[in-house]
Structure formats: C-alpha cells, structure tokens
Amino acid sequence: ENNSDLLLQLINDILDFAKIESGTLNYNVSCVDLKDICHEVYVSQSLKMTSDVALLYNGDMLPSVKLQTDAQRVEQVLLNLLSNAIKCTNQGFISLSYKLEEGFVRVSVTDTGIGIAKEKQDTIFDRFVKLDDFRQGTGLGLSICKLIIKRLGGEIWVDSGYTAGARFVFIHPLKQEAVR
C-alpha cells in the first residue's frame, strides 16, 4: 500500500508539473480564509506525527486573512512543505505560521530537522533535486510549489538565516491580480 501511494504521488507530481509548464493547470480563484486552509492542513498532517515531533499551529492566536486565491493550490503547497518537514525531522518540532505584512501575507513552515546546506539552498527548487537519496520523494515537490506560488503572484524561498533545521517561507499578495 505504501509503494502504491508513492507511485500515485509520483504520477500526480509529474502530471501537475507538466500541466503547470504547459499552462493548462486549472486555478479556481475565490475568496478564502488562509486561517481555514492552514487549520485543515494542520489537522490532516497531525495524524502523521511521531511522538518525538510536535506539529505546532497556533490558529487561535492568528488573524483571519481573506485572500483571492486558489485554496486547493495553496493547500497543495502547504502539504508539500509540511510533508517534507515531517520526512526530515526526527525530533523537536514543525511549525506552521503566517503573519500579515504590507500588501501580502508571509507564510512559513519551520522545522528542527536535518536542515539544508547553504550550498544546496540555491538549487532546492530545481526539478528532481533531492537533498538525500535515501528519503522518499521525487525531487519535484518544491519545484511545483515554486511554480504555483509564482503563478499566484508570490515568491517562495528557504530562509538561509535559520540554522536550527529548515524554514521555508512564501509570500502571497493580499490583493490578487487575475491568475492566467
């Protein structure tokens, strides 16, 4: 069953990547609350946690943030970032958070896992790049995240200043231009 799930994920990643690059991936933009998306992702991923790793999301303390965006695509990005963090964190915590800034919202996924070497941070969003050949995955997830976030008008990066694991950050505009 696990191998079937991995194969299905690989096929879905390849199809998504091909659709994104050809411009045929559908985006269903509507007014959504980022807080609701984060809560759904938190609940689904909390089931995958081991007793040595805490998944943190303090939704009660965060404001509602209305975005004109594709909720499914934002959720896809968050799920990918969190599942990568889960794969790379054996103890400590993984945290999902966001904050409002001038004209956009900044979303971050932070972990206390193995981290990313400085020399690999520039290529981590390239196709088929994996930090560790022994961990599951195809090396397509982060490149898909980058293409989706860019299409939604934002940017995504690795926080090179965070050294206690890894921190991925993306910004999403508060006012969305038409997604083409």
Coordinates of C-alpha atoms in Angstrom, one line a residue:
E1 CA 0.0 0.0 0.0
N2 CA 2.8 2.4 0.8
N3 CA 4.5 1.7 -2.5
S4 CA 1.2 2.3 -4.3
D5 CA 0.8 5.6 -2.5
L6 CA 4.4 6.6 -3.5
L7 CA 3.8 5.7 -7.1
L8 CA 0.5 7.6 -7.2
Q9 CA 2.2 10.7 -5.7
L10 CA 5.0 10.4 -8.4
I11 CA 2.4 10.3 -11.2
N12 CA 0.4 13.2 -9.7
D13 CA 3.6 15.3 -9.4
I14 CA 4.6 14.6 -12.9
L15 CA 1.1 15.4 -14.2
D16 CA 0.9 18.6 -12.2
F17 CA 4.4 19.7 -13.3
A18 CA 3.5 19.1 -17.0
K19 CA 0.2 21.0 -16.6
I20 CA 1.9 23.9 -14.9
E21 CA 4.6 24.2 -17.5
S22 CA 2.1 23.9 -20.4
G23 CA -0.2 26.5 -18.8
T24 CA -3.1 24.0 -18.6
L25 CA -3.3 23.6 -14.8
N26 CA -6.7 25.0 -13.7
Y27 CA -6.8 27.6 -11.0
N28 CA -10.1 28.2 -9.2
V29 CA -9.7 31.6 -7.6
S30 CA -12.2 32.6 -5.0
C31 CA -12.2 34.5 -1.7
V32 CA -10.9 32.1 1.0
D33 CA -9.6 32.4 4.5
L34 CA -5.9 31.4 4.9
K35 CA -6.6 30.5 8.6
D36 CA -9.1 27.9 7.4
I37 CA -6.7 26.4 4.9
C38 CA -3.9 26.2 7.5
H39 CA -6.2 24.6 10.0
E40 CA -7.3 21.9 7.5
V41 CA -3.7 21.2 6.6
Y42 CA -2.7 21.1 10.3
V43 CA -5.4 18.6 11.2
S44 CA -4.5 16.3 8.3
Q45 CA -0.8 16.4 8.9
S46 CA -1.0 16.0 12.7
L47 CA -2.1 12.4 12.1
K48 CA 1.4 11.7 10.6
M49 CA 3.4 12.9 13.5
T50 CA 5.6 10.7 15.7
S51 CA 5.7 11.2 19.5
D52 CA 9.2 12.7 19.2
V53 CA 8.0 15.6 16.9
A54 CA 5.4 18.2 17.7
L55 CA 3.4 19.9 15.0
L56 CA 2.7 23.4 16.0
Y57 CA 0.0 25.7 14.7
N58 CA -1.4 28.4 16.9
G59 CA -4.5 29.2 14.9
D60 CA -6.4 30.7 17.8
M61 CA -3.8 33.5 18.0
L62 CA -3.6 34.2 14.3
P63 CA -5.9 36.6 12.4
S64 CA -8.3 35.6 9.6
V65 CA -6.7 36.6 6.3
K66 CA -9.0 36.8 3.3
L67 CA -7.2 36.1 0.0
Q68 CA -8.3 35.9 -3.6
T69 CA -6.6 32.7 -4.4
D70 CA -6.9 29.0 -5.3
A71 CA -7.4 27.3 -1.9
Q72 CA -6.6 23.9 -3.4
R73 CA -3.2 25.1 -4.7
V74 CA -2.3 26.9 -1.5
E75 CA -3.2 23.7 0.4
Q76 CA -1.1 21.7 -2.1
V77 CA 2.0 23.9 -1.3
L78 CA 1.5 23.7 2.4
L79 CA 1.0 19.9 2.4
N80 CA 4.2 19.6 0.4
L81 CA 6.2 21.8 2.7
L82 CA 4.9 20.0 5.8
S83 CA 5.4 16.5 4.4
N84 CA 9.0 17.4 3.5
A85 CA 9.5 18.7 7.1
I86 CA 8.0 15.5 8.5
K87 CA 10.3 13.4 6.4
C88 CA 13.4 15.4 7.6
T89 CA 12.5 15.9 11.3
N90 CA 13.1 13.1 13.8
Q91 CA 12.7 15.1 17.0
G92 CA 11.7 18.6 18.0
F93 CA 9.0 20.5 16.2
I94 CA 7.5 21.5 13.0
S95 CA 5.6 24.8 12.9
L96 CA 3.1 26.4 10.5
S97 CA 2.6 30.1 10.9
Y98 CA 1.8 33.3 9.0
K99 CA 1.8 37.0 9.5
L100 CA 0.4 40.0 7.8
E101 CA 2.8 42.5 6.2
E102 CA 2.3 45.5 4.0
G103 CA 0.4 44.2 0.9
F104 CA 0.9 40.5 1.5
V105 CA 0.9 37.6 3.9
R106 CA 4.1 35.8 4.8
V107 CA 3.6 32.0 5.5
S108 CA 6.4 29.9 7.0
V109 CA 7.0 26.2 7.7
T110 CA 9.8 25.8 10.2
D111 CA 11.3 22.5 11.5
T112 CA 14.2 21.3 13.7
G113 CA 15.1 18.6 11.2
I114 CA 18.3 18.0 9.2
G115 CA 18.4 21.4 7.6
I116 CA 19.6 22.4 4.2
A117 CA 23.3 23.0 3.5
K118 CA 24.0 26.6 2.3
E119 CA 25.5 25.4 -1.0
K120 CA 22.3 23.4 -1.8
Q121 CA 19.8 26.2 -1.0
D122 CA 20.1 27.8 -4.5
T123 CA 19.1 24.5 -6.3
I124 CA 16.5 23.1 -3.9
F125 CA 13.6 24.4 -6.1
D126 CA 15.0 22.9 -9.3
R127 CA 13.5 19.8 -10.8
F128 CA 14.5 16.4 -9.5
V129 CA 16.8 17.9 -6.8
K130 CA 16.8 15.9 -3.6
L131 CA 19.0 16.5 -0.6
D132 CA 19.1 12.9 0.4
D133 CA 18.7 10.0 -2.0
F134 CA 17.7 7.8 0.9
R135 CA 14.5 9.8 1.7
Q136 CA 11.3 9.2 -0.2
G137 CA 10.3 11.6 -2.9
T138 CA 11.0 12.5 -6.5
G139 CA 12.5 16.0 -6.1
L140 CA 9.5 17.6 -7.9
G141 CA 7.5 18.8 -5.0
L142 CA 9.4 22.0 -4.3
S143 CA 9.7 23.0 -8.0
I144 CA 5.9 22.5 -8.2
C145 CA 5.5 24.7 -5.1
K146 CA 7.6 27.4 -6.7
L147 CA 5.6 27.4 -9.9
I148 CA 2.3 27.5 -8.1
I149 CA 3.3 30.4 -5.7
K150 CA 4.8 32.3 -8.6
R151 CA 1.5 31.8 -10.6
L152 CA -0.4 33.1 -7.6
G153 CA 1.7 36.3 -7.6
G154 CA 4.0 35.4 -4.7
E155 CA 7.5 34.2 -4.1
I156 CA 9.0 31.2 -2.1
W157 CA 12.4 30.6 -0.6
V158 CA 14.5 28.9 2.0
D159 CA 15.3 31.2 5.0
S160 CA 19.1 31.0 4.9
G161 CA 19.4 32.7 8.3
Y162 CA 17.6 29.9 10.1
T163 CA 20.1 27.2 11.2
A164 CA 18.2 25.0 13.7
G165 CA 16.7 23.0 10.8
A166 CA 14.9 24.4 7.8
R167 CA 12.4 27.2 7.3
F168 CA 10.5 27.6 4.0
V169 CA 8.8 30.9 3.5
F170 CA 6.4 32.1 0.9
I171 CA 4.5 35.4 0.4
H172 CA 1.1 35.7 -1.2
P173 CA -0.4 39.1 -2.2
L174 CA -3.4 40.3 -0.3
K175 CA -4.9 41.7 -3.5
Q176 CA -4.8 39.2 -6.3
E177 CA -4.4 40.1 -9.9
A178 CA -6.2 37.8 -12.4
V179 CA -4.4 34.4 -12.5
R180 CA -3.8 33.5 -16.1

